[in-house]
Amino acid sequence: DAGSSVEEMEFSWDEYLEDTGATAAPHGSFKHVDTSLQNGFAPGMKLEVAVKSDQNTYWVATIITTCGQLLLLRYDGYGEDRKADFWCDIMTADLHPIGWCEQNKKILKVPEGIKDKIPDQEEFLQRVVKGACSAPANLLEGLHRGKNPLDLIAPGSRLELQNVRDSLEAWIVNVVENVGGRLKLRYEGLDDSDKFDQWLFYLDPFLHQVGWAAQHGYSLQPPLAIRSLKSEADWQEILKKVKEEEEESSVPTDLFKDKPVIGVHSFSEGMKLEAVDPMAPFVISPATVLKVYNEKYFMIEIDDLRPERTTSQSYICHVNSAGIFPVQWSLKNGLHLSPPPGYPGQDFDWADYLKQCGAEAAPQSCFPSLTSSDHGFKENMKLEAVNPVDPEEVCIATVTKLKDSYLWLQLEGSKKPVPDCIVSVESMNIFPVGWCETNGYQLRPPRKAIVNKQKKIAVVQPEKQILSSRTVHDGLKNQELNSSDSVVINGKYCCPKIYFNHRCFSGPYLNKGRIAELPQSVGPGNCVLVLKEVLTLLINAAYKPSRVLRELQLDEEAAWHGHGETLKAKYKGKSYRATVEVVRTADRVADFCRKTCIKLECCPNLFGPQMVLDKCSENCSVLTKTKYTHYYGKRKNKRIGRPPGGHSNLEVAMKKPNKRRKRRKHFFVHKKKRSSTSVDNTPAGSPQVSEKKSLSSSPTQSELSHSLAQDRDKRKRKLRTFSFSDDENKPPSPKDMKMEAAEKLQLDSNPLEWSVADVVRFLKSTDCAPLARIFLDQEIDGQALLLLTLPTVQECMDLKLGPAIKLCHHIERVKLAFYQQFAN
């Protein structure tokens, strides 16, 4: 119909994994993808950095973590203290290699924060710089500054590709397209003809920088397949042109430093083995070493006994080539070996065949170890894989079988159905879930596409405004599609590795045993995908996954600038889902991980972009759940510095709310009624307070004085009703009060103007220093501090009466000093 519209079927990995009941292969299993995200800098490298407090001075810093063009640095002298770590952008920060200050007459000066730790600056510098690895100068200066190495392989760049039919020859190839390190290559001289194009990952052993052939004694010759398309004079003219334009199109040589090193083989001509044809990797067949070129390369041919055959399946190999096995490998692993075409009968026997051919089997010593138990792949896992029949296609793949270090993959959605492919776990033609989306490449969806469905929400807090998790997701998705660089995996959108530090305190929500079973790390990769995987692992490692999901879900009333992702949990046969905020840029990852740890009441270092090697900087080994939750527990939905968060987007697959849910509803409504009757019992910064006192803007002195006076009177009335049944709950005696009243507080600045950091600094100077973290977590500034009362402190910080009274005593001192010094 003219007015009708059809909703485009959009593939969703999340929905697909849920519907198939499968899991994604871990990101850490794809080492070539991991390598492609590295930026040339490495943890442990040192450089000279401008000191923030004095831009005219510099100090030596060490790289802690790298992420695209972002570096996490720590000034030397802080030791294991990570509190002063800072992120900087290579493109904009004042960074230089070691020795730059001396060469350019710049001042090296110890930062103020560690001045007392370094009595002798010269001696300290000599000690830390001696034997240190400096960050490469070419990555800090010039044209390559701040660029991810992969960005340097741009369309138009030239490389040399060895001939797979004759490894002693190579020819120039042009980069047509670069998709996350996977290159579409076209032979030099073919111009716009794509008939002979090839796709190779940039770390492929047969791919080199221009000039490699001449350096290693190989000849530059176009492959036989294209040689007849031009005259010899034309090919020589093309070579001459390439040499003239070499500087413009060259790729830095250090880009290939992480390529696998090809070892020395011990094969001889005529040896028999089992092999997989890389052009059609569907079966294992008998093969023969046809030719040995040198100590590195040899040619094998798939056996074919038919007398009428006109072509052969032969290709170049090296000792580390995938898909070559010793004789009897298939039999030992319970696999089918396809007899050579023309072999009499179907029951193939190696002993008879070797005798018939008069050949010997390649000894076991010719093959490096085939076993690899730590690759992380398991049956039924999902990933993305190149279709060997049509390398333009990247398809959804399922691991159907595992043998040693080889996978059998079933490809879904390919234009032409293909049998299960046999690939090495180290293949550069397989990628983690989400790789295509991250790099802006079309993934072939399954034939019956799984689409995002509209979900019905079960509201946990009826008095909150309902916001559909799907609506949040769609809004963010549209926002993301409008950003030209949001799908780029390099640069600031690339998340560093997230480490699970198993020794750290796991808190009341997370099961210590399950945490210990988590992988050592996740990532690197796209920020949203990596953090989503981390949070999913944490939810599954909880005593009650639904409760952790509830703690993590998006606070719809608070300001947020991340990315809404739908996470799921299953508990006692019921399915739960909620929208959770994850950050999208690398510079916010460390803070996101730390704040999430605090939400879950575990050690702030339990997971994050830094590995805890020995002792945790938080000294969390001494914590017990009782000690930890005494100060930090049970306060997630009672924030003071920001509006209290709701749970309206948590959804659970239930037909009817149970009785427990109804009681909870009554409780929340009761809280709302109570908080609407009095400002004193409402956390400062909440919608009710903002509405009544306009605290988001600066309140007038009369308004604030009146409010504080009410708080003080109310607190006096409240104190009379408390029970003094034990020493802990007993308030200070009159004698103590007189002594404390005598300790008048002299303030240097108006508390109304205090930041959160100022409030924390003040608390750390008192005997309530352990509570400073709560004020930092809940972002309590000076205005909020002056509105705190004993009931509010008890309710929102979940403190016992004794510590609450002690804290309120210091708050009263600040209020009194405010009245005396600034109220008039």
PDB file of N, CA and C in Angstrom, residues 205-265:
ATOM      1  N   PRO A 205      51.423 -13.469   8.089  1.00  0.00           N
ATOM      2  CA  PRO A 205      52.866 -13.678   7.877  1.00  0.00           C
ATOM      3  C   PRO A 205      53.335 -13.413   6.457  1.00  0.00           C
ATOM      4  N   PHE A 206      52.433 -13.439   5.478  1.00  0.00           N
ATOM      5  CA  PHE A 206      52.841 -13.254   4.082  1.00  0.00           C
ATOM      6  C   PHE A 206      52.747 -11.791   3.631  1.00  0.00           C
ATOM      7  N   LEU A 207      52.376 -10.887   4.541  1.00  0.00           N
ATOM      8  CA  LEU A 207      52.201  -9.474   4.199  1.00  0.00           C
ATOM      9  C   LEU A 207      53.335  -8.658   4.819  1.00  0.00           C
ATOM     10  N   HIS A 208      53.937  -7.754   4.035  1.00  0.00           N
ATOM     11  CA  HIS A 208      55.121  -7.018   4.505  1.00  0.00           C
ATOM     12  C   HIS A 208      55.073  -5.569   4.032  1.00  0.00           C
ATOM     13  N   GLN A 209      55.945  -4.740   4.641  1.00  0.00           N
ATOM     14  CA  GLN A 209      56.095  -3.370   4.172  1.00  0.00           C
ATOM     15  C   GLN A 209      56.873  -3.366   2.859  1.00  0.00           C
ATOM     16  N   VAL A 210      56.695  -2.269   2.093  1.00  0.00           N
ATOM     17  CA  VAL A 210      57.389  -2.146   0.813  1.00  0.00           C
ATOM     18  C   VAL A 210      58.902  -2.136   1.058  1.00  0.00           C
ATOM     19  N   GLY A 211      59.625  -2.908   0.269  1.00  0.00           N
ATOM     20  CA  GLY A 211      61.076  -3.013   0.423  1.00  0.00           C
ATOM     21  C   GLY A 211      61.506  -4.315   1.063  1.00  0.00           C
ATOM     22  N   TRP A 212      60.544  -5.058   1.609  1.00  0.00           N
ATOM     23  CA  TRP A 212      60.868  -6.319   2.294  1.00  0.00           C
ATOM     24  C   TRP A 212      61.502  -7.324   1.330  1.00  0.00           C
ATOM     25  N   ALA A 213      60.962  -7.468   0.118  1.00  0.00           N
ATOM     26  CA  ALA A 213      61.466  -8.470  -0.834  1.00  0.00           C
ATOM     27  C   ALA A 213      62.928  -8.221  -1.165  1.00  0.00           C
ATOM     28  N   ALA A 214      63.274  -6.968  -1.453  1.00  0.00           N
ATOM     29  CA  ALA A 214      64.661  -6.645  -1.802  1.00  0.00           C
ATOM     30  C   ALA A 214      65.604  -6.930  -0.635  1.00  0.00           C
ATOM     31  N   GLN A 215      65.155  -6.634   0.596  1.00  0.00           N
ATOM     32  CA  GLN A 215      65.999  -6.858   1.771  1.00  0.00           C
ATOM     33  C   GLN A 215      66.259  -8.336   2.020  1.00  0.00           C
ATOM     34  N   HIS A 216      65.337  -9.203   1.633  1.00  0.00           N
ATOM     35  CA  HIS A 216      65.454 -10.632   1.950  1.00  0.00           C
ATOM     36  C   HIS A 216      65.741 -11.496   0.723  1.00  0.00           C
ATOM     37  N   GLY A 217      66.099 -10.865  -0.378  1.00  0.00           N
ATOM     38  CA  GLY A 217      66.510 -11.627  -1.551  1.00  0.00           C
ATOM     39  C   GLY A 217      65.376 -12.262  -2.332  1.00  0.00           C
ATOM     40  N   TYR A 218      64.189 -11.686  -2.253  1.00  0.00           N
ATOM     41  CA  TYR A 218      63.043 -12.197  -3.008  1.00  0.00           C
ATOM     42  C   TYR A 218      62.819 -11.300  -4.227  1.00  0.00           C
ATOM     43  N   SER A 219      62.290 -11.867  -5.289  1.00  0.00           N
ATOM     44  CA  SER A 219      62.077 -11.081  -6.505  1.00  0.00           C
ATOM     45  C   SER A 219      60.677 -10.476  -6.517  1.00  0.00           C
ATOM     46  N   LEU A 220      60.584  -9.264  -7.080  1.00  0.00           N
ATOM     47  CA  LEU A 220      59.283  -8.603  -7.230  1.00  0.00           C
ATOM     48  C   LEU A 220      58.727  -8.959  -8.601  1.00  0.00           C
ATOM     49  N   GLN A 221      57.749  -9.841  -8.613  1.00  0.00           N
ATOM     50  CA  GLN A 221      57.132 -10.303  -9.854  1.00  0.00           C
ATOM     51  C   GLN A 221      55.623 -10.397  -9.650  1.00  0.00           C
ATOM     52  N   PRO A 222      54.845  -9.902 -10.612  1.00  0.00           N
ATOM     53  CA  PRO A 222      53.392 -10.081 -10.483  1.00  0.00           C
ATOM     54  C   PRO A 222      53.041 -11.565 -10.555  1.00  0.00           C
ATOM     55  N   PRO A 223      52.024 -12.027  -9.820  1.00  0.00           N
ATOM     56  CA  PRO A 223      51.641 -13.440  -9.839  1.00  0.00           C
ATOM     57  C   PRO A 223      51.265 -13.893 -11.251  1.00  0.00           C
ATOM     58  N   LEU A 224      51.419 -15.179 -11.506  1.00  0.00           N
ATOM     59  CA  LEU A 224      51.111 -15.724 -12.836  1.00  0.00           C
ATOM     60  C   LEU A 224      49.678 -15.419 -13.269  1.00  0.00           C
ATOM     61  N   ALA A 225      48.770 -15.384 -12.291  1.00  0.00           N
ATOM     62  CA  ALA A 225      47.353 -15.177 -12.617  1.00  0.00           C
ATOM     63  C   ALA A 225      47.113 -13.842 -13.299  1.00  0.00           C
ATOM     64  N   ILE A 226      47.967 -12.838 -13.033  1.00  0.00           N
ATOM     65  CA  ILE A 226      47.746 -11.511 -13.630  1.00  0.00           C
ATOM     66  C   ILE A 226      48.887 -11.096 -14.562  1.00  0.00           C
ATOM     67  N   ARG A 227      49.933 -11.892 -14.641  1.00  0.00           N
ATOM     68  CA  ARG A 227      51.124 -11.467 -15.385  1.00  0.00           C
ATOM     69  C   ARG A 227      50.824 -11.224 -16.869  1.00  0.00           C
ATOM     70  N   SER A 228      49.934 -12.006 -17.439  1.00  0.00           N
ATOM     71  CA  SER A 228      49.641 -11.888 -18.863  1.00  0.00           C
ATOM     72  C   SER A 228      48.767 -10.681 -19.197  1.00  0.00           C
ATOM     73  N   LEU A 229      48.274  -9.984 -18.178  1.00  0.00           N
ATOM     74  CA  LEU A 229      47.385  -8.846 -18.439  1.00  0.00           C
ATOM     75  C   LEU A 229      48.142  -7.619 -18.946  1.00  0.00           C
ATOM     76  N   LYS A 230      49.463  -7.573 -18.693  1.00  0.00           N
ATOM     77  CA  LYS A 230      50.271  -6.446 -19.155  1.00  0.00           C
ATOM     78  C   LYS A 230      51.594  -6.966 -19.699  1.00  0.00           C
ATOM     79  N   SER A 231      52.254  -6.123 -20.458  1.00  0.00           N
ATOM     80  CA  SER A 231      53.573  -6.491 -20.994  1.00  0.00           C
ATOM     81  C   SER A 231      54.624  -6.330 -19.908  1.00  0.00           C
ATOM     82  N   GLU A 232      55.798  -6.930 -20.136  1.00  0.00           N
ATOM     83  CA  GLU A 232      56.891  -6.828 -19.168  1.00  0.00           C
ATOM     84  C   GLU A 232      57.298  -5.373 -18.975  1.00  0.00           C
ATOM     85  N   ALA A 233      57.285  -4.599 -20.089  1.00  0.00           N
ATOM     86  CA  ALA A 233      57.645  -3.173 -19.993  1.00  0.00           C
ATOM     87  C   ALA A 233      56.656  -2.418 -19.102  1.00  0.00           C
ATOM     88  N   ASP A 234      55.379  -2.757 -19.195  1.00  0.00           N
ATOM     89  CA  ASP A 234      54.360  -2.101 -18.357  1.00  0.00           C
ATOM     90  C   ASP A 234      54.593  -2.399 -16.882  1.00  0.00           C
ATOM     91  N   TRP A 235      54.892  -3.664 -16.576  1.00  0.00           N
ATOM     92  CA  TRP A 235      55.133  -4.030 -15.176  1.00  0.00           C
ATOM     93  C   TRP A 235      56.353  -3.292 -14.619  1.00  0.00           C
ATOM     94  N   GLN A 236      57.410  -3.148 -15.442  1.00  0.00           N
ATOM     95  CA  GLN A 236      58.603  -2.432 -14.995  1.00  0.00           C
ATOM     96  C   GLN A 236      58.300  -0.951 -14.769  1.00  0.00           C
ATOM     97  N   GLU A 237      57.439  -0.395 -15.619  1.00  0.00           N
ATOM     98  CA  GLU A 237      57.042   1.008 -15.451  1.00  0.00           C
ATOM     99  C   GLU A 237      56.257   1.189 -14.146  1.00  0.00           C
ATOM    100  N   ILE A 238      55.430   0.211 -13.837  1.00  0.00           N
ATOM    101  CA  ILE A 238      54.662   0.252 -12.575  1.00  0.00           C
ATOM    102  C   ILE A 238      55.608   0.216 -11.385  1.00  0.00           C
ATOM    103  N   LEU A 239      56.636  -0.642 -11.454  1.00  0.00           N
ATOM    104  CA  LEU A 239      57.615  -0.721 -10.364  1.00  0.00           C
ATOM    105  C   LEU A 239      58.346   0.602 -10.176  1.00  0.00           C
ATOM    106  N   LYS A 240      58.692   1.233 -11.265  1.00  0.00           N
ATOM    107  CA  LYS A 240      59.399   2.512 -11.209  1.00  0.00           C
ATOM    108  C   LYS A 240      58.534   3.572 -10.534  1.00  0.00           C
ATOM    109  N   LYS A 241      57.260   3.572 -10.878  1.00  0.00           N
ATOM    110  CA  LYS A 241      56.323   4.532 -10.277  1.00  0.00           C
ATOM    111  C   LYS A 241      56.193   4.300  -8.773  1.00  0.00           C
ATOM    112  N   VAL A 242      56.137   3.033  -8.381  1.00  0.00           N
ATOM    113  CA  VAL A 242      56.017   2.699  -6.953  1.00  0.00           C
ATOM    114  C   VAL A 242      57.216   3.229  -6.175  1.00  0.00           C
ATOM    115  N   LYS A 243      58.414   3.070  -6.740  1.00  0.00           N
ATOM    116  CA  LYS A 243      59.624   3.524  -6.043  1.00  0.00           C
ATOM    117  C   LYS A 243      59.645   5.038  -5.910  1.00  0.00           C
ATOM    118  N   GLU A 244      59.126   5.747  -6.917  1.00  0.00           N
ATOM    119  CA  GLU A 244      59.085   7.212  -6.857  1.00  0.00           C
ATOM    120  C   GLU A 244      58.108   7.704  -5.788  1.00  0.00           C
ATOM    121  N   GLU A 245      57.032   6.954  -5.585  1.00  0.00           N
ATOM    122  CA  GLU A 245      55.989   7.373  -4.622  1.00  0.00           C
ATOM    123  C   GLU A 245      56.099   6.630  -3.291  1.00  0.00           C
ATOM    124  N   GLU A 246      57.256   6.003  -3.066  1.00  0.00           N
ATOM    125  CA  GLU A 246      57.391   5.122  -1.896  1.00  0.00           C
ATOM    126  C   GLU A 246      57.140   5.853  -0.587  1.00  0.00           C
ATOM    127  N   GLU A 247      57.692   7.075  -0.463  1.00  0.00           N
ATOM    128  CA  GLU A 247      57.545   7.801   0.801  1.00  0.00           C
ATOM    129  C   GLU A 247      56.101   8.181   1.068  1.00  0.00           C
ATOM    130  N   GLU A 248      55.366   8.546   0.027  1.00  0.00           N
ATOM    131  CA  GLU A 248      53.973   8.988   0.206  1.00  0.00           C
ATOM    132  C   GLU A 248      53.063   7.850   0.648  1.00  0.00           C
ATOM    133  N   SER A 249      53.333   6.652   0.144  1.00  0.00           N
ATOM    134  CA  SER A 249      52.403   5.543   0.404  1.00  0.00           C
ATOM    135  C   SER A 249      52.949   4.499   1.367  1.00  0.00           C
ATOM    136  N   SER A 250      54.123   4.756   1.945  1.00  0.00           N
ATOM    137  CA  SER A 250      54.739   3.738   2.798  1.00  0.00           C
ATOM    138  C   SER A 250      54.046   3.637   4.146  1.00  0.00           C
ATOM    139  N   VAL A 251      54.184   2.487   4.743  1.00  0.00           N
ATOM    140  CA  VAL A 251      53.623   2.210   6.071  1.00  0.00           C
ATOM    141  C   VAL A 251      54.805   2.007   7.025  1.00  0.00           C
ATOM    142  N   PRO A 252      54.774   2.572   8.232  1.00  0.00           N
ATOM    143  CA  PRO A 252      55.908   2.418   9.161  1.00  0.00           C
ATOM    144  C   PRO A 252      56.252   0.946   9.405  1.00  0.00           C
ATOM    145  N   THR A 253      57.540   0.657   9.434  1.00  0.00           N
ATOM    146  CA  THR A 253      57.982  -0.735   9.591  1.00  0.00           C
ATOM    147  C   THR A 253      57.631  -1.307  10.956  1.00  0.00           C
ATOM    148  N   ASP A 254      57.589  -0.447  11.999  1.00  0.00           N
ATOM    149  CA  ASP A 254      57.311  -0.984  13.334  1.00  0.00           C
ATOM    150  C   ASP A 254      55.867  -1.442  13.490  1.00  0.00           C
ATOM    151  N   LEU A 255      55.038  -1.174  12.478  1.00  0.00           N
ATOM    152  CA  LEU A 255      53.654  -1.642  12.510  1.00  0.00           C
ATOM    153  C   LEU A 255      53.584  -3.168  12.500  1.00  0.00           C
ATOM    154  N   PHE A 256      54.619  -3.797  11.931  1.00  0.00           N
ATOM    155  CA  PHE A 256      54.615  -5.251  11.783  1.00  0.00           C
ATOM    156  C   PHE A 256      55.452  -5.960  12.843  1.00  0.00           C
ATOM    157  N   LYS A 257      55.840  -5.229  13.887  1.00  0.00           N
ATOM    158  CA  LYS A 257      56.707  -5.839  14.903  1.00  0.00           C
ATOM    159  C   LYS A 257      56.018  -6.958  15.675  1.00  0.00           C
ATOM    160  N   ASP A 258      54.694  -6.970  15.705  1.00  0.00           N
ATOM    161  CA  ASP A 258      53.967  -8.005  16.447  1.00  0.00           C
ATOM    162  C   ASP A 258      53.558  -9.184  15.573  1.00  0.00           C
ATOM    163  N   LYS A 259      54.037  -9.214  14.321  1.00  0.00           N
ATOM    164  CA  LYS A 259      53.703 -10.336  13.440  1.00  0.00           C
ATOM    165  C   LYS A 259      54.327 -11.621  13.981  1.00  0.00           C
ATOM    166  N   PRO A 260      53.657 -12.759  13.805  1.00  0.00           N
ATOM    167  CA  PRO A 260      54.237 -14.034  14.244  1.00  0.00           C
ATOM    168  C   PRO A 260      55.574 -14.285  13.536  1.00  0.00           C
ATOM    169  N   VAL A 261      56.537 -14.758  14.307  1.00  0.00           N
ATOM    170  CA  VAL A 261      57.856 -15.057  13.741  1.00  0.00           C
ATOM    171  C   VAL A 261      57.814 -16.460  13.137  1.00  0.00           C
ATOM    172  N   ILE A 262      58.261 -16.572  11.897  1.00  0.00           N
ATOM    173  CA  ILE A 262      58.260 -17.865  11.214  1.00  0.00           C
ATOM    174  C   ILE A 262      59.524 -18.636  11.586  1.00  0.00           C
ATOM    175  N   GLY A 263      59.347 -19.842  12.120  1.00  0.00           N
ATOM    176  CA  GLY A 263      60.475 -20.649  12.563  1.00  0.00           C
ATOM    177  C   GLY A 263      61.034 -21.520  11.446  1.00  0.00           C
ATOM    178  N   VAL A 264      62.026 -22.317  11.800  1.00  0.00           N
ATOM    179  CA  VAL A 264      62.678 -23.214  10.840  1.00  0.00           C
ATOM    180  C   VAL A 264      61.934 -24.547  10.833  1.00  0.00           C
ATOM    181  N   HIS A 265      61.640 -25.070   9.630  1.00  0.00           N
ATOM    182  CA  HIS A 265      60.930 -26.349   9.524  1.00  0.00           C
ATOM    183  C   HIS A 265      61.926 -27.488   9.260  1.00  0.00           C
TER     184      HIS A 265
END
